[in-house]
Short mmCIF file of N, CA, C and O in Angstrom, two decimals:
data_model
loop_
_atom_site.label_atom_id
_atom_site.label_comp_id
_atom_site.label_asym_id
_atom_site.label_seq_id
_atom_site.Cartn_x
_atom_site.Cartn_y
_atom_site.Cartn_z
N GLN A 2 84.31 -24.83 117.65
CA GLN A 2 84.35 -24.29 119.01
C GLN A 2 85.72 -24.53 119.63
O GLN A 2 86.24 -25.64 119.57
N VAL A 3 86.28 -23.48 120.18
CA VAL A 3 87.57 -23.57 120.85
C VAL A 3 87.37 -23.19 122.31
O VAL A 3 86.81 -22.14 122.61
N ASP A 4 87.79 -24.04 123.19
CA ASP A 4 87.71 -23.76 124.62
C ASP A 4 89.07 -23.32 125.13
O ASP A 4 90.08 -24.00 124.87
N VAL A 5 89.08 -22.21 125.83
CA VAL A 5 90.31 -21.66 126.39
C VAL A 5 90.09 -21.46 127.88
O VAL A 5 89.15 -20.76 128.28
N VAL A 6 90.94 -22.05 128.68
CA VAL A 6 90.76 -22.00 130.13
C VAL A 6 92.06 -21.62 130.81
O VAL A 6 93.06 -22.34 130.70
N GLU A 7 92.03 -20.49 131.52
CA GLU A 7 93.19 -20.04 132.28
C GLU A 7 93.09 -20.53 133.71
O GLU A 7 91.99 -20.72 134.25
N SER A 8 94.24 -20.68 134.35
CA SER A 8 94.29 -21.01 135.76
C SER A 8 95.60 -20.50 136.33
O SER A 8 96.51 -20.10 135.58
N GLY A 9 95.68 -20.50 137.66
CA GLY A 9 96.92 -20.14 138.31
C GLY A 9 96.95 -18.78 138.95
O GLY A 9 97.93 -18.41 139.58
N GLY A 10 95.88 -18.01 138.77
CA GLY A 10 95.84 -16.70 139.40
C GLY A 10 95.67 -16.82 140.90
O GLY A 10 95.46 -17.90 141.44
N GLY A 11 95.77 -15.68 141.58
CA GLY A 11 95.60 -15.70 143.02
C GLY A 11 96.18 -14.45 143.65
O GLY A 11 96.50 -13.48 142.97
N LEU A 12 96.31 -14.51 144.96
CA LEU A 12 96.85 -13.40 145.74
C LEU A 12 98.31 -13.69 146.06
O LEU A 12 98.63 -14.74 146.61
N VAL A 13 99.17 -12.76 145.73
CA VAL A 13 100.61 -12.93 145.92
C VAL A 13 101.18 -11.66 146.52
O VAL A 13 100.71 -10.56 146.20
N GLN A 14 102.17 -11.81 147.35
CA GLN A 14 102.84 -10.63 147.89
C GLN A 14 103.80 -10.05 146.86
O GLN A 14 104.35 -10.78 146.01
N ALA A 15 103.99 -8.76 146.94
CA ALA A 15 104.95 -8.11 146.05
C ALA A 15 106.31 -8.77 146.19
O ALA A 15 106.74 -9.10 147.30
N GLY A 16 106.96 -8.97 145.07
CA GLY A 16 108.24 -9.65 145.05
C GLY A 16 108.14 -11.13 144.79
O GLY A 16 109.16 -11.79 144.52
N GLY A 17 106.95 -11.66 144.88
CA GLY A 17 106.74 -13.08 144.67
C GLY A 17 106.61 -13.42 143.19
O GLY A 17 106.77 -12.56 142.32
N SER A 18 106.33 -14.69 142.94
CA SER A 18 106.21 -15.18 141.57
C SER A 18 104.90 -15.94 141.39
O SER A 18 104.32 -16.44 142.36
N LEU A 19 104.50 -16.01 140.14
CA LEU A 19 103.26 -16.71 139.81
C LEU A 19 103.42 -17.30 138.42
O LEU A 19 104.05 -16.68 137.55
N THR A 20 102.85 -18.49 138.23
CA THR A 20 102.81 -19.07 136.89
C THR A 20 101.36 -19.31 136.50
O THR A 20 100.64 -20.05 137.18
N LEU A 21 100.96 -18.66 135.44
CA LEU A 21 99.62 -18.84 134.90
C LEU A 21 99.67 -19.92 133.83
O LEU A 21 100.64 -20.02 133.08
N SER A 22 98.61 -20.71 133.76
CA SER A 22 98.49 -21.76 132.75
C SER A 22 97.26 -21.50 131.91
O SER A 22 96.28 -20.92 132.38
N CYS A 23 97.32 -21.96 130.68
CA CYS A 23 96.19 -21.81 129.77
C CYS A 23 96.12 -23.03 128.89
O CYS A 23 97.08 -23.34 128.18
N ALA A 24 94.99 -23.71 128.94
CA ALA A 24 94.75 -24.86 128.08
C ALA A 24 93.76 -24.45 127.00
O ALA A 24 92.76 -23.79 127.29
N ALA A 25 94.05 -24.84 125.77
CA ALA A 25 93.17 -24.49 124.65
C ALA A 25 92.88 -25.75 123.84
O ALA A 25 93.80 -26.44 123.40
N TYR A 26 91.61 -26.01 123.65
CA TYR A 26 91.19 -27.21 122.95
C TYR A 26 90.21 -26.84 121.84
O TYR A 26 89.47 -25.89 121.94
N GLY A 27 90.21 -27.65 120.79
CA GLY A 27 89.27 -27.45 119.70
C GLY A 27 89.94 -27.07 118.41
O GLY A 27 89.29 -27.01 117.37
N ARG A 28 91.22 -26.79 118.49
CA ARG A 28 92.03 -26.54 117.30
C ARG A 28 93.32 -27.32 117.46
O ARG A 28 93.63 -27.81 118.54
N THR A 29 94.06 -27.42 116.38
CA THR A 29 95.39 -28.01 116.51
C THR A 29 96.27 -26.97 117.19
O THR A 29 96.80 -26.05 116.57
N PHE A 30 96.40 -27.12 118.50
CA PHE A 30 97.03 -26.10 119.34
C PHE A 30 98.38 -25.68 118.79
O PHE A 30 98.71 -24.49 118.75
N GLY A 31 99.18 -26.65 118.37
CA GLY A 31 100.53 -26.37 117.93
C GLY A 31 100.64 -25.56 116.66
O GLY A 31 101.74 -25.19 116.27
N ASN A 32 99.53 -25.26 116.00
CA ASN A 32 99.57 -24.50 114.76
C ASN A 32 99.37 -23.00 114.96
O ASN A 32 99.47 -22.23 114.01
N TYR A 33 99.09 -22.59 116.22
CA TYR A 33 98.70 -21.21 116.46
C TYR A 33 99.56 -20.54 117.52
O TYR A 33 99.87 -21.13 118.56
N ALA A 34 99.89 -19.29 117.22
CA ALA A 34 100.53 -18.48 118.26
C ALA A 34 99.54 -18.25 119.40
O ALA A 34 98.32 -18.32 119.20
N MET A 35 100.08 -17.99 120.55
CA MET A 35 99.26 -17.74 121.74
C MET A 35 99.70 -16.44 122.39
O MET A 35 100.89 -16.08 122.36
N GLY A 36 98.74 -15.77 122.99
CA GLY A 36 99.06 -14.51 123.64
C GLY A 36 98.47 -14.44 125.04
O GLY A 36 97.46 -15.10 125.35
N TRP A 37 99.11 -13.64 125.87
CA TRP A 37 98.59 -13.28 127.19
C TRP A 37 98.34 -11.78 127.21
O TRP A 37 99.19 -11.00 126.77
N PHE A 38 97.21 -11.42 127.74
CA PHE A 38 96.83 -10.01 127.88
C PHE A 38 96.32 -9.82 129.30
O PHE A 38 96.03 -10.79 130.01
N ARG A 39 96.20 -8.58 129.71
CA ARG A 39 95.62 -8.30 131.02
C ARG A 39 94.74 -7.07 130.92
O ARG A 39 94.91 -6.23 130.04
N ARG A 40 93.82 -6.99 131.86
CA ARG A 40 92.89 -5.87 131.88
C ARG A 40 92.80 -5.31 133.29
O ARG A 40 92.53 -6.05 134.24
N TYR A 41 92.98 -4.00 133.36
CA TYR A 41 92.74 -3.28 134.60
C TYR A 41 91.28 -2.83 134.61
O TYR A 41 90.68 -2.62 133.55
N PRO A 42 90.70 -2.64 135.78
CA PRO A 42 89.30 -2.19 135.83
C PRO A 42 89.07 -0.93 135.00
O PRO A 42 89.81 0.05 135.13
N GLY A 43 88.09 -0.99 134.14
CA GLY A 43 87.74 0.18 133.34
C GLY A 43 88.66 0.46 132.17
O GLY A 43 88.52 1.48 131.49
N LYS A 44 89.59 -0.44 131.92
CA LYS A 44 90.56 -0.22 130.83
C LYS A 44 90.42 -1.30 129.76
O LYS A 44 89.80 -2.34 129.98
N GLU A 45 91.02 -1.03 128.62
CA GLU A 45 91.07 -2.03 127.56
C GLU A 45 92.13 -3.09 127.91
O GLU A 45 93.05 -2.84 128.68
N ARG A 46 91.98 -4.25 127.29
CA ARG A 46 93.01 -5.26 127.47
C ARG A 46 94.34 -4.75 126.91
O ARG A 46 94.38 -4.12 125.86
N GLU A 47 95.40 -5.11 127.61
CA GLU A 47 96.72 -4.72 127.12
C GLU A 47 97.59 -5.96 126.96
O GLU A 47 97.45 -6.95 127.69
N PHE A 48 98.46 -5.87 126.02
CA PHE A 48 99.35 -6.98 125.70
C PHE A 48 100.33 -7.23 126.84
O PHE A 48 100.86 -6.28 127.44
N VAL A 49 100.57 -8.50 127.12
CA VAL A 49 101.57 -8.87 128.12
C VAL A 49 102.70 -9.68 127.48
O VAL A 49 103.87 -9.35 127.61
N ALA A 50 102.34 -10.75 126.77
CA ALA A 50 103.36 -11.61 126.17
C ALA A 50 102.72 -12.46 125.08
O ALA A 50 101.51 -12.68 125.08
N ALA A 51 103.55 -12.93 124.15
CA ALA A 51 103.06 -13.80 123.09
C ALA A 51 104.17 -14.75 122.67
O ALA A 51 105.36 -14.45 122.84
N ILE A 52 103.75 -15.88 122.13
CA ILE A 52 104.70 -16.90 121.72
C ILE A 52 104.28 -17.48 120.39
O ILE A 52 103.09 -17.72 120.15
N GLY A 53 105.24 -17.70 119.51
CA GLY A 53 104.96 -18.26 118.21
C GLY A 53 104.45 -19.69 118.29
O GLY A 53 104.58 -20.37 119.31
N TRP A 54 103.92 -20.15 117.17
CA TRP A 54 103.25 -21.45 117.16
C TRP A 54 104.19 -22.60 117.49
O TRP A 54 103.76 -23.63 118.03
N HIS A 55 105.44 -22.46 117.18
CA HIS A 55 106.38 -23.54 117.47
C HIS A 55 107.29 -23.19 118.64
O HIS A 55 108.31 -23.84 118.85
N GLY A 56 106.93 -22.17 119.41
CA GLY A 56 107.69 -21.82 120.59
C GLY A 56 108.57 -20.59 120.45
O GLY A 56 109.18 -20.14 121.40
N ALA A 57 108.62 -20.06 119.26
CA ALA A 57 109.41 -18.86 119.01
C ALA A 57 108.80 -18.10 117.84
O ALA A 57 108.09 -18.70 117.02
N PRO A 58 109.00 -16.82 117.76
CA PRO A 58 109.65 -15.98 118.75
C PRO A 58 108.74 -15.71 119.95
O PRO A 58 107.57 -16.10 119.92
N THR A 59 109.28 -15.06 120.94
CA THR A 59 108.51 -14.61 122.08
C THR A 59 108.63 -13.10 122.20
O THR A 59 109.70 -12.53 121.92
N TYR A 60 107.55 -12.48 122.59
CA TYR A 60 107.52 -11.02 122.77
C TYR A 60 106.93 -10.70 124.13
O TYR A 60 106.04 -11.41 124.62
N TYR A 61 107.40 -9.61 124.70
CA TYR A 61 106.93 -9.18 126.01
C TYR A 61 106.64 -7.69 126.00
O TYR A 61 107.31 -6.91 125.31
N ALA A 62 105.68 -7.30 126.80
CA ALA A 62 105.45 -5.88 127.04
C ALA A 62 106.63 -5.34 127.85
O ALA A 62 107.24 -6.06 128.64
N ASP A 63 106.91 -4.07 127.67
CA ASP A 63 108.01 -3.45 128.41
C ASP A 63 107.81 -3.60 129.92
O ASP A 63 108.78 -3.75 130.67
N SER A 64 106.55 -3.58 130.35
CA SER A 64 106.26 -3.61 131.78
C SER A 64 106.63 -4.94 132.44
O SER A 64 106.79 -5.00 133.66
N VAL A 65 106.75 -6.01 131.65
CA VAL A 65 107.08 -7.32 132.22
C VAL A 65 108.38 -7.88 131.66
O VAL A 65 108.84 -8.95 132.09
N GLU A 66 108.96 -7.19 130.71
CA GLU A 66 110.21 -7.65 130.10
C GLU A 66 111.28 -7.85 131.16
O GLU A 66 111.47 -7.02 132.04
N GLY A 67 111.97 -8.96 131.08
CA GLY A 67 113.05 -9.24 132.01
C GLY A 67 112.63 -9.96 133.28
O GLY A 67 113.47 -10.45 134.03
N ARG A 68 111.34 -10.01 133.55
CA ARG A 68 110.88 -10.72 134.75
C ARG A 68 109.74 -11.69 134.43
O ARG A 68 109.10 -12.18 135.34
N SER A 69 109.53 -11.93 133.13
CA SER A 69 108.47 -12.85 132.71
C SER A 69 109.00 -13.83 131.69
O SER A 69 109.93 -13.52 130.93
N THR A 70 108.37 -15.00 131.67
CA THR A 70 108.70 -16.00 130.66
C THR A 70 107.42 -16.64 130.16
O THR A 70 106.61 -17.13 130.96
N ILE A 71 107.24 -16.61 128.85
CA ILE A 71 106.13 -17.32 128.25
C ILE A 71 106.68 -18.59 127.61
O ILE A 71 107.75 -18.57 127.00
N SER A 72 105.96 -19.67 127.76
CA SER A 72 106.39 -20.95 127.19
C SER A 72 105.15 -21.75 126.81
O SER A 72 104.04 -21.41 127.20
N ARG A 73 105.38 -22.81 126.05
CA ARG A 73 104.24 -23.63 125.64
C ARG A 73 104.62 -25.09 125.60
O ARG A 73 105.79 -25.44 125.36
N ASP A 74 103.62 -25.92 125.79
CA ASP A 74 103.74 -27.37 125.74
C ASP A 74 102.72 -27.83 124.71
O ASP A 74 101.56 -28.06 125.05
N ASN A 75 103.14 -27.95 123.48
CA ASN A 75 102.19 -28.26 122.41
C ASN A 75 101.51 -29.62 122.57
O ASN A 75 100.30 -29.72 122.35
N PRO A 76 102.23 -30.66 122.93
CA PRO A 76 101.54 -31.96 123.09
C PRO A 76 100.41 -31.91 124.12
O PRO A 76 99.45 -32.68 124.01
N ASN A 77 100.51 -31.01 125.10
CA ASN A 77 99.48 -30.91 126.12
C ASN A 77 98.61 -29.67 125.96
O ASN A 77 97.84 -29.31 126.85
N SER A 78 98.74 -29.01 124.80
CA SER A 78 97.87 -27.87 124.44
C SER A 78 97.83 -26.81 125.53
O SER A 78 96.75 -26.27 125.85
N THR A 79 98.97 -26.49 126.07
CA THR A 79 99.04 -25.56 127.20
C THR A 79 100.12 -24.52 126.98
O THR A 79 101.20 -24.83 126.48
N VAL A 80 99.80 -23.31 127.36
CA VAL A 80 100.77 -22.22 127.35
C VAL A 80 100.87 -21.67 128.77
O VAL A 80 99.90 -21.69 129.53
N TYR A 81 102.07 -21.22 129.13
CA TYR A 81 102.34 -20.75 130.48
C TYR A 81 102.87 -19.32 130.44
O TYR A 81 103.50 -18.90 129.48
N LEU A 82 102.61 -18.62 131.52
CA LEU A 82 103.21 -17.30 131.71
C LEU A 82 103.69 -17.23 133.15
O LEU A 82 102.90 -17.29 134.08
N GLN A 83 104.99 -17.14 133.30
CA GLN A 83 105.58 -16.97 134.63
C GLN A 83 105.98 -15.51 134.79
O GLN A 83 106.66 -14.95 133.92
N ILE A 84 105.58 -14.92 135.89
CA ILE A 84 105.98 -13.55 136.20
C ILE A 84 106.67 -13.56 137.56
O ILE A 84 106.12 -14.04 138.55
N ASN A 85 107.87 -13.05 137.57
CA ASN A 85 108.66 -12.96 138.81
C ASN A 85 108.65 -11.52 139.31
O ASN A 85 108.29 -10.58 138.60
N ASN A 86 109.09 -11.37 140.53
CA ASN A 86 109.20 -10.04 141.12
C ASN A 86 107.91 -9.24 140.90
O ASN A 86 107.93 -8.11 140.40
N LEU A 87 106.80 -9.86 141.26
CA LEU A 87 105.51 -9.23 141.03
C LEU A 87 105.39 -7.91 141.76
O LEU A 87 105.93 -7.72 142.86
N ARG A 88 104.67 -6.99 141.13
CA ARG A 88 104.46 -5.64 141.65
C ARG A 88 102.97 -5.39 141.82
O ARG A 88 102.16 -6.00 141.11
N PRO A 89 102.59 -4.49 142.68
CA PRO A 89 101.16 -4.19 142.83
C PRO A 89 100.51 -3.78 141.49
O PRO A 89 99.34 -4.10 141.27
N GLU A 90 101.26 -3.16 140.62
CA GLU A 90 100.71 -2.75 139.32
C GLU A 90 100.49 -3.91 138.36
O GLU A 90 99.94 -3.74 137.27
N ASP A 91 100.91 -5.11 138.76
CA ASP A 91 100.60 -6.31 137.97
C ASP A 91 99.20 -6.83 138.30
O ASP A 91 98.72 -7.77 137.65
N THR A 92 98.56 -6.25 139.29
CA THR A 92 97.21 -6.66 139.66
C THR A 92 96.25 -6.39 138.51
O THR A 92 96.10 -5.25 138.07
N ALA A 93 95.63 -7.45 138.01
CA ALA A 93 94.73 -7.34 136.86
C ALA A 93 94.10 -8.71 136.62
O ALA A 93 94.48 -9.70 137.26
N VAL A 94 93.17 -8.74 135.69
CA VAL A 94 92.67 -10.03 135.19
C VAL A 94 93.50 -10.39 133.97
O VAL A 94 93.65 -9.59 133.04
N TYR A 95 94.03 -11.58 133.97
CA TYR A 95 94.89 -12.05 132.89
C TYR A 95 94.12 -12.99 131.98
O TYR A 95 93.44 -13.92 132.46
N TYR A 96 94.25 -12.75 130.68
CA TYR A 96 93.55 -13.52 129.68
C TYR A 96 94.54 -14.19 128.73
O TYR A 96 95.56 -13.60 128.36
N CYS A 97 94.17 -15.38 128.32
CA CYS A 97 94.92 -16.11 127.32
C CYS A 97 94.10 -16.10 126.03
O CYS A 97 92.87 -16.12 126.08
N ALA A 98 94.80 -16.08 124.89
CA ALA A 98 94.07 -16.01 123.63
C ALA A 98 94.79 -16.79 122.54
O ALA A 98 96.02 -16.90 122.55
N VAL A 99 94.00 -17.29 121.60
CA VAL A 99 94.51 -18.07 120.47
C VAL A 99 94.53 -17.19 119.23
O VAL A 99 93.55 -16.51 118.91
N ASP A 100 95.64 -17.23 118.53
CA ASP A 100 95.80 -16.43 117.31
C ASP A 100 94.72 -16.74 116.29
O ASP A 100 94.24 -17.88 116.20
N HIS A 101 94.37 -15.75 115.52
CA HIS A 101 93.37 -15.91 114.47
C HIS A 101 93.89 -16.80 113.34
O HIS A 101 93.13 -17.59 112.76
N SER A 102 95.17 -16.67 113.02
CA SER A 102 95.73 -17.34 111.85
C SER A 102 96.75 -18.40 112.25
O SER A 102 97.55 -18.19 113.15
N ALA A 103 96.72 -19.50 111.52
CA ALA A 103 97.68 -20.56 111.77
C ALA A 103 99.03 -20.22 111.14
O ALA A 103 99.10 -19.51 110.13
N PHE A 104 100.07 -20.71 111.75
CA PHE A 104 101.43 -20.61 111.23
C PHE A 104 101.88 -19.18 110.95
O PHE A 104 102.64 -18.93 110.00
N ARG A 105 101.40 -18.25 111.74
CA ARG A 105 101.86 -16.87 111.59
C ARG A 105 103.36 -16.84 111.89
O ARG A 105 103.80 -17.40 112.90
N PRO A 106 104.16 -16.18 111.07
CA PRO A 106 105.62 -16.17 111.29
C PRO A 106 106.01 -15.60 112.66
O PRO A 106 106.99 -16.05 113.25
N ALA A 107 105.26 -14.62 113.11
CA ALA A 107 105.55 -14.04 114.42
C ALA A 107 104.23 -13.67 115.08
O ALA A 107 103.33 -13.18 114.41
N PRO A 108 104.11 -13.86 116.39
CA PRO A 108 102.85 -13.54 117.05
C PRO A 108 102.62 -12.03 117.07
O PRO A 108 103.57 -11.25 117.00
N ASP A 109 101.35 -11.65 117.18
CA ASP A 109 101.02 -10.25 117.17
C ASP A 109 100.78 -9.73 118.58
O ASP A 109 100.37 -10.48 119.46
N ARG A 110 101.02 -8.44 118.79
CA ARG A 110 100.73 -7.82 120.09
C ARG A 110 99.32 -7.23 120.13
O ARG A 110 98.89 -6.75 121.17
N ASP A 111 98.64 -7.23 119.00
CA ASP A 111 97.32 -6.62 118.89
C ASP A 111 96.25 -7.64 119.26
O ASP A 111 96.14 -8.69 118.62
N ALA A 112 95.44 -7.31 120.24
CA ALA A 112 94.39 -8.22 120.69
C ALA A 112 93.41 -8.56 119.58
O ALA A 112 92.78 -9.63 119.61
N ARG A 113 93.28 -7.69 118.59
CA ARG A 113 92.33 -7.94 117.51
C ARG A 113 92.76 -9.09 116.61
O ARG A 113 91.97 -9.59 115.81
N GLU A 114 94.01 -9.52 116.75
CA GLU A 114 94.50 -10.63 115.94
C GLU A 114 94.25 -11.98 116.61
O GLU A 114 94.67 -13.02 116.08
N TYR A 115 93.58 -11.98 117.72
CA TYR A 115 93.31 -13.21 118.46
C TYR A 115 91.81 -13.49 118.45
O TYR A 115 91.01 -12.59 118.71
N SER A 116 91.47 -14.74 118.16
CA SER A 116 90.06 -15.06 117.93
C SER A 116 89.37 -15.65 119.14
O SER A 116 88.17 -15.45 119.32
N TYR A 117 90.06 -16.41 119.93
CA TYR A 117 89.42 -17.13 121.03
C TYR A 117 90.09 -16.75 122.34
O TYR A 117 91.33 -16.74 122.44
N TRP A 118 89.25 -16.48 123.31
CA TRP A 118 89.70 -15.97 124.60
C TRP A 118 89.15 -16.80 125.74
O TRP A 118 88.03 -17.32 125.67
N GLY A 119 89.92 -16.88 126.81
CA GLY A 119 89.43 -17.49 128.02
C GLY A 119 88.64 -16.48 128.84
O GLY A 119 88.48 -15.32 128.46
N GLN A 120 88.17 -16.95 129.98
CA GLN A 120 87.37 -16.11 130.87
C GLN A 120 88.24 -15.23 131.76
O GLN A 120 87.72 -14.28 132.37
N GLY A 121 89.51 -15.52 131.81
CA GLY A 121 90.42 -14.71 132.61
C GLY A 121 90.65 -15.28 133.99
O GLY A 121 89.82 -16.01 134.54
N THR A 122 91.78 -14.94 134.55
CA THR A 122 92.13 -15.33 135.90
C THR A 122 92.68 -14.11 136.64
O THR A 122 93.52 -13.38 136.10
N GLN A 123 92.18 -13.89 137.83
CA GLN A 123 92.54 -12.69 138.60
C GLN A 123 93.90 -12.88 139.26
O GLN A 123 94.14 -13.90 139.93
N VAL A 124 94.75 -11.91 139.10
CA VAL A 124 96.03 -11.85 139.82
C VAL A 124 96.01 -10.61 140.69
O VAL A 124 95.77 -9.50 140.18
N THR A 125 96.24 -10.78 141.96
CA THR A 125 96.26 -9.67 142.89
C THR A 125 97.59 -9.69 143.63
O THR A 125 97.96 -10.70 144.23
N VAL A 126 98.30 -8.58 143.55
CA VAL A 126 99.61 -8.47 144.20
C VAL A 126 99.49 -7.46 145.33
O VAL A 126 99.16 -6.29 145.10
N SER A 127 99.75 -7.92 146.53
CA SER A 127 99.66 -7.05 147.70
C SER A 127 101.02 -6.42 148.00
O SER A 127 102.06 -7.06 147.83
N SER A 128 100.97 -5.20 148.45
CA SER A 128 102.23 -4.48 148.74
C SER A 128 102.67 -4.69 150.17
O SER A 128 101.94 -5.23 150.98
#
Protein backbone atom coordinates (compact mmCIF):
# COMPACT_ATOMS: atom_id res chain seq x y z
CA GLN A 1 0.00 0.00 0.00
CA VAL A 2 1.30 3.42 -0.98
CA ASP A 3 -0.22 6.54 0.50
CA VAL A 4 0.01 9.73 -1.53
CA VAL A 5 -1.19 12.99 -0.03
CA GLU A 6 -1.21 16.36 -1.74
CA SER A 7 -1.50 19.70 0.01
CA GLY A 8 -1.05 23.37 -0.66
CA GLY A 9 -3.94 24.11 -2.95
CA GLY A 10 -6.23 27.06 -2.45
CA LEU A 11 -7.57 30.29 -3.88
CA VAL A 12 -4.99 32.61 -5.42
CA GLN A 13 -5.23 35.78 -7.43
CA ALA A 14 -3.95 35.80 -10.97
CA GLY A 15 -0.28 36.64 -11.01
CA GLY A 16 0.33 35.03 -7.66
CA SER A 17 2.30 31.92 -6.77
CA LEU A 18 1.54 28.63 -5.13
CA THR A 19 3.61 25.67 -3.96
CA LEU A 20 1.96 22.29 -3.88
CA SER A 21 3.41 19.51 -1.74
CA CYS A 22 3.03 15.78 -2.04
CA ALA A 23 4.10 13.18 0.48
CA ALA A 24 4.28 9.54 -0.57
CA TYR A 25 4.79 6.69 1.83
CA GLY A 26 4.89 2.92 1.47
CA ARG A 27 7.68 2.64 -1.06
CA THR A 28 11.28 3.69 -1.11
CA PHE A 29 10.37 7.18 -2.28
CA GLY A 30 13.81 7.96 -3.66
CA ASN A 31 13.65 5.08 -6.14
CA TYR A 32 10.70 6.41 -8.14
CA ALA A 33 10.03 9.27 -10.47
CA MET A 34 7.14 11.49 -9.46
CA GLY A 35 4.64 13.36 -11.55
CA TRP A 36 2.11 16.16 -11.21
CA PHE A 37 -1.05 16.15 -13.28
CA ARG A 38 -4.18 18.26 -13.27
CA ARG A 39 -7.77 17.75 -14.24
CA TYR A 40 -10.31 20.22 -15.48
CA PRO A 41 -14.00 19.43 -14.91
CA GLY A 42 -15.14 16.83 -17.40
CA LYS A 43 -11.67 16.33 -18.84
CA GLU A 44 -8.97 13.71 -18.59
CA ARG A 45 -5.96 14.29 -16.40
CA GLU A 46 -3.22 16.18 -18.16
CA PHE A 47 0.47 16.19 -17.52
CA VAL A 48 1.94 19.17 -15.68
CA ALA A 49 5.45 18.22 -14.55
CA ALA A 50 7.62 15.26 -13.64
CA ILE A 51 10.92 14.66 -11.93
CA GLY A 52 13.34 11.76 -12.08
CA TRP A 53 13.97 9.52 -9.11
CA HIS A 54 17.18 11.26 -8.15
CA GLY A 55 15.98 14.77 -8.96
CA ALA A 56 16.64 14.84 -12.67
CA PRO A 57 15.62 15.14 -15.36
CA THR A 58 12.61 17.40 -15.01
CA TYR A 59 9.90 17.87 -17.60
CA TYR A 60 7.14 20.43 -17.86
CA ALA A 61 4.02 20.87 -19.92
CA ASP A 62 4.23 23.76 -22.37
CA SER A 63 1.45 25.50 -20.46
CA VAL A 64 3.58 25.83 -17.31
CA GLU A 65 7.09 25.81 -18.77
CA GLY A 66 9.12 28.77 -17.58
CA ARG A 67 6.90 29.58 -14.61
CA SER A 68 6.96 26.28 -12.72
CA THR A 69 9.52 24.32 -10.76
CA ILE A 70 9.25 20.72 -9.66
CA SER A 71 11.60 19.53 -6.94
CA ARG A 72 11.89 16.70 -4.46
CA ASP A 73 13.18 16.01 -0.98
CA ASN A 74 13.91 12.30 -0.91
CA PRO A 75 14.81 12.00 2.79
CA ASN A 76 11.38 13.45 3.60
CA SER A 77 9.51 11.57 0.84
CA THR A 78 8.09 14.78 -0.57
CA VAL A 79 7.81 16.33 -3.99
CA TYR A 80 6.92 19.95 -4.65
CA LEU A 81 5.44 21.91 -7.51
CA GLN A 82 5.77 25.67 -7.49
CA ILE A 83 3.80 27.63 -10.05
CA ASN A 84 4.39 31.34 -10.48
CA ASN A 85 2.41 33.92 -12.38
CA LEU A 86 -0.74 31.87 -11.97
CA ARG A 87 -3.46 32.27 -14.57
CA PRO A 88 -7.19 31.55 -14.38
CA GLU A 89 -6.60 28.63 -16.76
CA ASP A 90 -4.44 27.00 -14.09
CA THR A 91 -7.63 26.42 -12.10
CA ALA A 92 -7.94 22.65 -11.73
CA VAL A 93 -7.53 19.77 -9.33
CA TYR A 94 -3.86 18.88 -9.08
CA TYR A 95 -2.75 15.31 -8.52
CA CYS A 96 0.55 13.82 -7.52
CA ALA A 97 1.53 10.34 -8.67
CA VAL A 98 4.24 7.74 -8.14
CA ASP A 99 5.91 6.11 -11.13
CA HIS A 100 5.10 2.49 -11.84
CA SER A 101 8.75 1.49 -12.27
CA ALA A 102 11.75 2.10 -10.08
CA PHE A 103 14.88 3.77 -11.42
CA ARG A 104 13.33 4.80 -14.70
CA PRO A 105 16.01 6.77 -16.61
CA ALA A 106 13.56 9.55 -17.33
CA PRO A 107 10.08 10.25 -15.98
CA ASP A 108 7.12 9.75 -18.25
CA ARG A 109 4.46 12.29 -19.24
CA ASP A 110 1.85 9.55 -19.65
CA ALA A 111 -0.48 9.16 -16.67
CA ARG A 112 -0.74 5.43 -17.41
CA GLU A 113 2.87 5.02 -16.30
CA TYR A 114 2.00 6.07 -12.76
CA SER A 115 0.61 3.56 -10.29
CA TYR A 116 -0.33 5.45 -7.17
CA TRP A 117 -2.26 8.68 -6.99
CA GLY A 118 -3.33 11.11 -4.34
CA GLN A 119 -6.82 12.46 -3.87
CA GLY A 120 -5.93 15.78 -5.44
CA THR A 121 -5.83 19.35 -4.24
CA GLN A 122 -7.94 22.13 -5.72
CA VAL A 123 -6.22 25.20 -7.11
CA THR A 124 -8.43 28.12 -8.00
CA VAL A 125 -7.03 31.24 -9.64
CA SER A 126 -9.22 34.31 -9.64
CA SER A 127 -8.91 36.94 -12.33
